[in-house]
Amino acid sequence: MASILVTGGSGLIGSNLCNLLKSKGHSVFVLSRSKTKKSNTFYWNIDKNYIDKEAIINTDYIIHLAGAGIADKRWTTARKKVLVDSRVKSTNLLFQKVKELNPNLKGFISASGIGYYGAITSEKTYFENDTPHNDFLSKICMLWEKETAKFNSLKIRTVIFRTGIVISKEGGALEKIIKPIKLGIGAALGTGKQYMPWIAMEDLCNMYLSAIENIEIKGIYNAVTPENITNTMFTKITAKTLKKTLWLPNIPAFILKILLGELAIMLLEGSKVSSEKIKKTGFKFKYNSLENYLNKTLN
Ligand SMILES: NC(=O)c1ccc[n+]([C@@H]2O[C@H](COP(=O)([O-])OP(=O)(O)OC[C@H]3O[C@@H](n4cnc5c(N)ncnc54)[C@H](OP(=O)(O)O)[C@@H]3O)[C@@H](O)[C@H]2O)c1
């Protein structure tokens, strides 16, 4: 059984993942910006280049999920810096500490996002070897992945999951989609034709687990289900599951842009993303259909 350090382990994905890893018998530790007396939580301060040494020296794997919430606030210049630094500077700090303390680290596994491919609506399917786009989200992902790749220079197995929209009944995107539908004011966004590559929380956590158990998994993988659905389809399936009627026209793009600023492109654009590479490792998705997943989790 392995000793695993999860940065951002207190978050939506992290807390689910920690529970799964513990249930498989692993020793799980969280690296957090909050000082706590919990025996399984270590402290770090990214701005001060500080990490509790004990967090690093006995760890077999680091799973790096920490990062300020991408869709939590408008993307002002200051907010953009927080979004980048919380991912890139944090990765660099982990790299520097691993280099300095030289633990017997067997793997560094990091989140990234399908935002790497850019906020573009098209019929193209994006694969792991596609080049990044040049908008803000692509830049964050590119810088984050570049920093992560430094672990290769220490001969440490490195895995990156370019994650789609994580669907979970506990929060995140689904909560925001469900709220207006329950209130009877749900509607598709913009043209509604943008794809929404998604992944069920359970499948994503199982993917991280498989990255620990299967040493053949190395490099970059898209973490999305094989199903390609548009925003209109997503909205309709969610309403159907909740037994609610959609009667409003699509919410115009300009309204979302006024309300959210540049961040609105995350909601208004999207293409298909391939899951072939992770499937070739033998990984099996439990949920290939949003309808089945929502029926199971919401009803
Ligand atoms: N959820 C999705 O749909 C999705 C999709 C694609 C990619 N991802 C990526 O997956 C990772 C985890 O996502 P999540 O949904 O679990 O996020 P989350 O619930 O917001 O949790 C992220 C964690 O990161 C830490 N954090 C927050 N702000 C930070 C900052 N300024 N500096 C350093 N650490 C900070 C927090 O831990 P402490 O307070 O304990 O320090 C927090 O619990 C993120 O990097 C996210 O970008 C998520």
Short mmCIF file of C-alpha atoms and ligand atoms in Angstrom, two decimals:
data_model
loop_
_atom_site.label_atom_id
_atom_site.label_comp_id
_atom_site.label_asym_id
_atom_site.label_seq_id
_atom_site.Cartn_x
_atom_site.Cartn_y
_atom_site.Cartn_z
CA MET A 1 0.00 0.00 0.00
CA ALA A 2 1.27 3.45 -0.83
CA SER A 3 1.61 6.73 1.03
CA ILE A 4 -0.11 9.38 -1.09
CA LEU A 5 -0.02 13.17 -0.66
CA VAL A 6 -2.97 15.01 -2.24
CA THR A 7 -2.68 18.77 -2.70
CA GLY A 8 -6.10 20.43 -2.73
CA GLY A 9 -7.33 17.24 -1.04
CA SER A 10 -9.98 19.31 0.76
CA GLY A 11 -11.68 20.25 -2.54
CA LEU A 12 -14.49 18.66 -4.52
CA ILE A 13 -12.36 16.16 -6.44
CA GLY A 14 -9.76 15.82 -3.69
CA SER A 15 -12.18 14.82 -0.94
CA ASN A 16 -13.82 12.17 -3.15
CA LEU A 17 -10.43 10.89 -4.29
CA CYS A 18 -9.03 10.73 -0.74
CA ASN A 19 -12.03 8.62 0.33
CA LEU A 20 -11.49 6.22 -2.58
CA LEU A 21 -7.74 5.91 -1.93
CA LYS A 22 -8.33 5.27 1.78
CA SER A 23 -10.96 2.63 0.98
CA LYS A 24 -8.29 0.83 -1.09
CA GLY A 25 -5.99 0.74 1.95
CA HIS A 26 -3.59 3.55 1.00
CA SER A 27 -2.26 6.03 3.57
CA VAL A 28 -3.58 9.38 2.43
CA PHE A 29 -2.31 12.82 3.42
CA VAL A 30 -3.60 16.23 2.39
CA LEU A 31 -1.48 19.31 1.69
CA SER A 32 -3.48 22.42 2.53
CA ARG A 33 -3.12 26.19 2.97
CA SER A 34 -5.06 25.83 6.22
CA LYS A 35 -3.21 25.05 9.43
CA THR A 36 -5.05 22.26 11.21
CA LYS A 37 -4.39 19.77 13.99
CA LYS A 38 -5.66 16.89 11.84
CA SER A 39 -2.92 14.24 11.80
CA ASN A 40 -3.37 13.54 8.07
CA THR A 41 -3.03 17.17 6.94
CA PHE A 42 0.20 19.02 6.22
CA TYR A 43 0.59 22.76 5.68
CA TRP A 44 2.07 24.71 2.79
CA ASN A 45 2.39 28.37 1.92
CA ILE A 46 3.07 28.81 -1.76
CA ASP A 47 3.93 32.53 -1.57
CA LYS A 48 6.50 31.83 1.15
CA ASN A 49 7.91 28.72 -0.59
CA TYR A 50 7.02 26.66 2.46
CA ILE A 51 5.93 23.00 2.74
CA ASP A 52 6.01 20.89 5.93
CA LYS A 53 9.01 18.60 5.27
CA GLU A 54 7.19 15.52 6.60
CA ALA A 55 4.66 15.93 3.80
CA ILE A 56 7.33 15.14 1.25
CA ILE A 57 9.92 12.84 2.79
CA ASN A 58 7.79 9.72 3.26
CA THR A 59 5.50 10.05 0.29
CA ASP A 60 5.33 7.51 -2.55
CA TYR A 61 3.00 9.54 -4.79
CA ILE A 62 1.94 13.16 -5.05
CA ILE A 63 -1.43 13.97 -6.62
CA HIS A 64 -1.57 17.68 -7.41
CA LEU A 65 -5.10 19.10 -7.53
CA ALA A 66 -4.62 22.45 -5.78
CA GLY A 67 -5.68 25.56 -7.66
CA ALA A 68 -7.94 28.56 -7.18
CA GLY A 69 -11.44 28.00 -8.61
CA ILE A 70 -11.41 28.83 -12.33
CA ALA A 71 -15.09 29.74 -12.51
CA ASP A 72 -15.45 31.23 -9.01
CA LYS A 73 -14.84 34.91 -9.86
CA ARG A 74 -14.52 37.27 -12.85
CA TRP A 75 -11.14 37.06 -14.57
CA THR A 76 -9.65 40.41 -13.59
CA THR A 77 -5.90 40.82 -14.04
CA ALA A 78 -5.38 40.14 -10.34
CA ARG A 79 -7.62 37.06 -10.42
CA LYS A 80 -5.82 35.70 -13.47
CA LYS A 81 -2.54 35.92 -11.56
CA VAL A 82 -4.05 33.94 -8.65
CA LEU A 83 -5.37 31.28 -11.06
CA VAL A 84 -1.97 30.87 -12.71
CA ASP A 85 0.20 31.11 -9.59
CA SER A 86 -1.91 28.67 -7.57
CA ARG A 87 -1.18 26.04 -10.22
CA VAL A 88 2.22 26.92 -11.69
CA LYS A 89 4.05 28.29 -8.62
CA SER A 90 2.62 25.46 -6.51
CA THR A 91 3.92 22.84 -8.97
CA ASN A 92 7.31 24.51 -9.00
CA LEU A 93 7.40 24.54 -5.20
CA LEU A 94 6.60 20.81 -5.10
CA PHE A 95 9.33 20.18 -7.69
CA GLN A 96 11.93 22.18 -5.75
CA LYS A 97 11.10 20.39 -2.47
CA VAL A 98 11.16 16.93 -4.09
CA LYS A 99 14.53 17.78 -5.67
CA GLU A 100 15.90 19.02 -2.34
CA LEU A 101 14.52 16.28 -0.05
CA ASN A 102 14.85 13.44 -2.58
CA PRO A 103 12.04 11.17 -1.33
CA ASN A 104 11.52 7.80 -2.98
CA LEU A 105 8.77 9.30 -5.12
CA LYS A 106 7.26 6.78 -7.54
CA GLY A 107 4.89 9.14 -9.32
CA PHE A 108 3.68 12.72 -9.71
CA ILE A 109 0.10 12.90 -10.98
CA SER A 110 -1.45 16.26 -11.79
CA ALA A 111 -4.74 17.71 -12.90
CA SER A 112 -4.94 19.91 -15.96
CA GLY A 113 -7.95 20.87 -18.05
CA ILE A 114 -9.39 20.37 -21.51
CA GLY A 115 -9.24 24.17 -21.62
CA TYR A 116 -5.78 23.38 -23.05
CA TYR A 117 -7.44 22.94 -26.48
CA GLY A 118 -9.06 26.37 -26.28
CA ALA A 119 -12.59 27.70 -26.04
CA ILE A 120 -13.57 26.79 -29.60
CA THR A 121 -16.84 25.37 -30.90
CA SER A 122 -16.27 23.01 -33.82
CA GLU A 123 -16.85 19.44 -34.96
CA LYS A 124 -13.14 18.65 -34.51
CA THR A 125 -12.23 16.04 -31.91
CA TYR A 126 -9.18 17.02 -29.86
CA PHE A 127 -6.48 14.50 -28.99
CA GLU A 128 -3.63 14.66 -26.47
CA ASN A 129 -1.03 15.50 -29.13
CA ASP A 130 -2.96 18.53 -30.45
CA THR A 131 -1.29 21.89 -29.94
CA PRO A 132 -2.66 24.29 -27.33
CA HIS A 133 -4.80 27.27 -28.32
CA ASN A 134 -3.81 30.79 -27.27
CA ASP A 135 -6.59 31.93 -24.94
CA PHE A 136 -6.26 32.36 -21.17
CA LEU A 137 -7.34 28.84 -20.17
CA SER A 138 -5.02 27.23 -22.74
CA LYS A 139 -2.16 29.31 -21.38
CA ILE A 140 -2.82 28.27 -17.77
CA CYS A 141 -2.95 24.59 -18.75
CA MET A 142 0.16 24.87 -20.91
CA LEU A 143 2.21 26.57 -18.16
CA TRP A 144 0.91 24.12 -15.55
CA GLU A 145 1.78 21.08 -17.69
CA LYS A 146 5.21 22.49 -18.55
CA GLU A 147 5.97 22.86 -14.85
CA THR A 148 4.69 19.32 -14.17
CA ALA A 149 6.93 17.91 -16.91
CA LYS A 150 9.97 18.99 -14.86
CA PHE A 151 9.43 15.88 -12.71
CA ASN A 152 10.51 13.81 -15.72
CA SER A 153 13.99 15.30 -15.31
CA LEU A 154 14.11 13.60 -11.86
CA LYS A 155 13.16 10.29 -13.55
CA ILE A 156 9.81 10.33 -11.75
CA ARG A 157 6.80 8.89 -13.58
CA THR A 158 4.57 11.83 -14.44
CA VAL A 159 0.89 11.70 -15.36
CA ILE A 160 -1.36 14.59 -16.37
CA PHE A 161 -5.16 14.33 -16.61
CA ARG A 162 -6.65 16.98 -18.90
CA THR A 163 -9.96 16.95 -17.13
CA GLY A 164 -13.37 17.74 -18.61
CA ILE A 165 -16.35 19.09 -16.65
CA VAL A 166 -16.54 16.97 -13.52
CA ILE A 167 -20.12 15.95 -12.81
CA SER A 168 -20.95 15.21 -9.21
CA LYS A 169 -24.09 15.55 -7.15
CA GLU A 170 -22.01 17.19 -4.42
CA GLY A 171 -21.33 20.44 -6.24
CA GLY A 172 -19.31 21.99 -9.06
CA ALA A 173 -20.84 22.44 -12.52
CA LEU A 174 -23.90 20.21 -12.02
CA GLU A 175 -25.10 22.26 -9.05
CA LYS A 176 -24.98 25.42 -11.20
CA ILE A 177 -26.82 23.71 -14.07
CA ILE A 178 -29.50 22.21 -11.84
CA LYS A 179 -30.39 25.34 -9.86
CA PRO A 180 -32.15 27.34 -12.62
CA ILE A 181 -33.79 24.19 -14.01
CA LYS A 182 -35.31 23.42 -10.60
CA LEU A 183 -36.54 27.03 -10.40
CA GLY A 184 -38.19 26.61 -13.81
CA ILE A 185 -35.87 29.10 -15.52
CA GLY A 186 -33.33 26.71 -17.04
CA ALA A 187 -32.20 27.18 -20.63
CA ALA A 188 -29.33 26.28 -22.93
CA LEU A 189 -26.51 28.81 -23.20
CA GLY A 190 -25.68 30.81 -26.31
CA THR A 191 -26.12 28.69 -29.45
CA GLY A 192 -26.34 25.56 -27.29
CA LYS A 193 -24.21 23.84 -29.94
CA GLN A 194 -21.00 23.94 -27.89
CA TYR A 195 -19.81 20.52 -26.74
CA MET A 196 -19.47 19.81 -23.02
CA PRO A 197 -16.89 17.05 -22.54
CA TRP A 198 -17.72 15.69 -19.10
CA ILE A 199 -16.67 12.97 -16.68
CA ALA A 200 -18.44 11.44 -13.71
CA MET A 201 -16.67 12.03 -10.39
CA GLU A 202 -16.48 8.27 -9.75
CA ASP A 203 -14.77 7.65 -13.10
CA LEU A 204 -12.29 10.50 -12.55
CA CYS A 205 -11.33 9.20 -9.09
CA ASN A 206 -10.95 5.68 -10.52
CA MET A 207 -8.68 7.15 -13.21
CA TYR A 208 -6.36 8.66 -10.56
CA LEU A 209 -6.38 5.31 -8.76
CA SER A 210 -5.47 3.50 -11.98
CA ALA A 211 -2.58 5.94 -12.50
CA ILE A 212 -1.19 4.72 -9.18
CA GLU A 213 -1.83 1.04 -9.78
CA ASN A 214 -0.81 0.83 -13.45
CA ILE A 215 2.80 1.96 -14.00
CA GLU A 216 2.25 1.82 -17.77
CA ILE A 217 0.17 5.00 -17.42
CA LYS A 218 2.53 7.91 -18.05
CA GLY A 219 2.24 11.22 -19.88
CA ILE A 220 -0.89 13.13 -20.79
CA TYR A 221 -4.45 11.74 -20.93
CA ASN A 222 -7.80 13.36 -21.58
CA ALA A 223 -10.10 12.64 -18.64
CA VAL A 224 -13.51 12.80 -20.34
CA THR A 225 -16.23 10.21 -21.04
CA PRO A 226 -16.53 8.83 -24.56
CA GLU A 227 -19.96 10.49 -24.95
CA ASN A 228 -20.08 13.76 -26.93
CA ILE A 229 -22.97 15.96 -25.94
CA THR A 230 -23.79 19.58 -26.61
CA ASN A 231 -24.96 22.18 -24.11
CA THR A 232 -28.54 21.87 -25.46
CA MET A 233 -28.47 18.08 -25.00
CA PHE A 234 -26.93 18.43 -21.53
CA THR A 235 -29.63 20.90 -20.44
CA LYS A 236 -32.46 18.76 -21.86
CA ILE A 237 -31.17 15.55 -20.25
CA THR A 238 -30.81 17.27 -16.87
CA ALA A 239 -34.33 18.76 -17.08
CA LYS A 240 -35.77 15.38 -18.12
CA THR A 241 -34.07 13.65 -15.17
CA LEU A 242 -35.44 16.28 -12.78
CA LYS A 243 -38.87 16.00 -14.47
CA LYS A 244 -38.83 19.72 -15.25
CA THR A 245 -39.92 21.53 -18.42
CA LEU A 246 -37.66 23.87 -20.37
CA TRP A 247 -39.69 26.69 -21.84
CA LEU A 248 -37.28 29.63 -22.10
CA PRO A 249 -35.25 30.40 -25.24
CA ASN A 250 -31.48 30.00 -25.04
CA ILE A 251 -29.74 32.59 -22.86
CA PRO A 252 -28.04 34.98 -25.31
CA ALA A 253 -24.23 34.96 -25.29
CA PHE A 254 -24.06 38.74 -24.79
CA ILE A 255 -25.93 38.50 -21.47
CA LEU A 256 -23.48 35.92 -20.15
CA LYS A 257 -20.60 38.10 -21.34
CA ILE A 258 -22.02 41.10 -19.46
CA LEU A 259 -22.59 39.04 -16.32
CA LEU A 260 -19.35 37.06 -16.33
CA GLY A 261 -16.91 38.91 -18.55
CA GLU A 262 -14.20 36.84 -20.31
CA LEU A 263 -15.06 33.80 -18.15
CA ALA A 264 -18.29 33.40 -20.19
CA ILE A 265 -16.32 31.71 -23.01
CA MET A 266 -15.98 28.63 -20.78
CA LEU A 267 -19.74 28.24 -20.94
CA LEU A 268 -20.27 29.34 -24.52
CA GLU A 269 -17.64 27.35 -26.41
CA GLY A 270 -16.49 23.74 -26.58
CA SER A 271 -15.43 20.97 -28.94
CA LYS A 272 -15.26 17.18 -28.71
CA VAL A 273 -12.37 15.62 -26.80
CA SER A 274 -11.19 12.04 -27.29
CA SER A 275 -10.97 9.45 -24.49
CA GLU A 276 -9.31 6.82 -26.71
CA LYS A 277 -5.83 7.10 -25.15
CA ILE A 278 -6.92 6.33 -21.58
CA LYS A 279 -9.20 3.53 -22.83
CA LYS A 280 -6.18 1.93 -24.53
CA THR A 281 -4.52 1.57 -21.09
CA GLY A 282 -7.39 -0.77 -20.13
CA PHE A 283 -9.30 1.88 -18.15
CA LYS A 284 -13.04 1.17 -18.17
CA PHE A 285 -15.57 3.96 -17.73
CA LYS A 286 -18.49 3.13 -15.46
CA TYR A 287 -20.56 5.99 -16.90
CA ASN A 288 -20.67 6.50 -20.67
CA SER A 289 -24.08 8.13 -20.69
CA LEU A 290 -25.06 11.34 -18.89
CA GLU A 291 -28.66 10.18 -18.79
CA ASN A 292 -27.74 6.99 -16.93
CA TYR A 293 -25.40 8.83 -14.58
CA LEU A 294 -27.93 11.53 -13.67
CA ASN A 295 -30.71 8.98 -13.26
CA LYS A 296 -28.52 7.11 -10.79
CA THR A 297 -27.21 10.11 -8.87
CA LEU A 298 -30.16 12.53 -8.86
CA ASN A 299 -33.10 10.15 -8.52
N1 LIG B 1 -14.09 20.39 -11.03
C1 LIG B 1 -13.94 20.41 -12.35
O1 LIG B 1 -14.91 20.34 -13.13
C2 LIG B 1 -12.54 20.48 -12.93
C3 LIG B 1 -12.39 20.39 -14.33
C4 LIG B 1 -11.11 20.47 -14.87
C5 LIG B 1 -10.01 20.63 -14.05
N2 LIG B 1 -10.20 20.72 -12.70
C6 LIG B 1 -9.02 20.95 -11.86
O2 LIG B 1 -8.92 19.96 -10.84
C7 LIG B 1 -8.42 20.55 -9.65
C8 LIG B 1 -9.36 20.22 -8.49
O3 LIG B 1 -10.65 20.69 -8.82
P1 LIG B 1 -11.81 20.82 -7.73
O4 LIG B 1 -13.07 20.96 -8.47
O5 LIG B 1 -11.69 19.75 -6.70
O6 LIG B 1 -11.45 22.23 -7.07
P2 LIG B 1 -11.86 22.83 -5.64
O7 LIG B 1 -13.02 22.12 -5.07
O8 LIG B 1 -11.96 24.30 -5.84
O9 LIG B 1 -10.60 22.49 -4.73
C9 LIG B 1 -9.32 22.99 -5.03
C10 LIG B 1 -8.47 23.00 -3.79
O10 LIG B 1 -7.30 23.79 -4.11
C11 LIG B 1 -6.89 24.55 -2.99
N3 LIG B 1 -6.82 25.96 -3.37
C12 LIG B 1 -7.83 26.84 -3.58
N4 LIG B 1 -7.34 28.06 -3.89
C13 LIG B 1 -6.01 27.95 -3.87
C14 LIG B 1 -4.93 28.86 -4.07
N5 LIG B 1 -5.17 30.15 -4.35
N6 LIG B 1 -3.67 28.41 -3.96
C15 LIG B 1 -3.42 27.09 -3.68
N7 LIG B 1 -4.38 26.19 -3.45
C16 LIG B 1 -5.65 26.62 -3.54
C17 LIG B 1 -7.94 24.37 -1.88
O11 LIG B 1 -7.37 23.55 -0.85
P3 LIG B 1 -6.92 24.19 0.56
O12 LIG B 1 -7.89 25.27 0.91
O13 LIG B 1 -6.99 23.03 1.50
O14 LIG B 1 -5.54 24.69 0.37
C18 LIG B 1 -9.10 23.67 -2.58
O15 LIG B 1 -9.73 22.71 -1.76
C19 LIG B 1 -8.31 22.05 -9.89
O16 LIG B 1 -6.97 22.38 -10.12
C20 LIG B 1 -9.14 22.28 -11.13
O17 LIG B 1 -8.67 23.33 -11.95
C21 LIG B 1 -11.42 20.66 -12.12
#
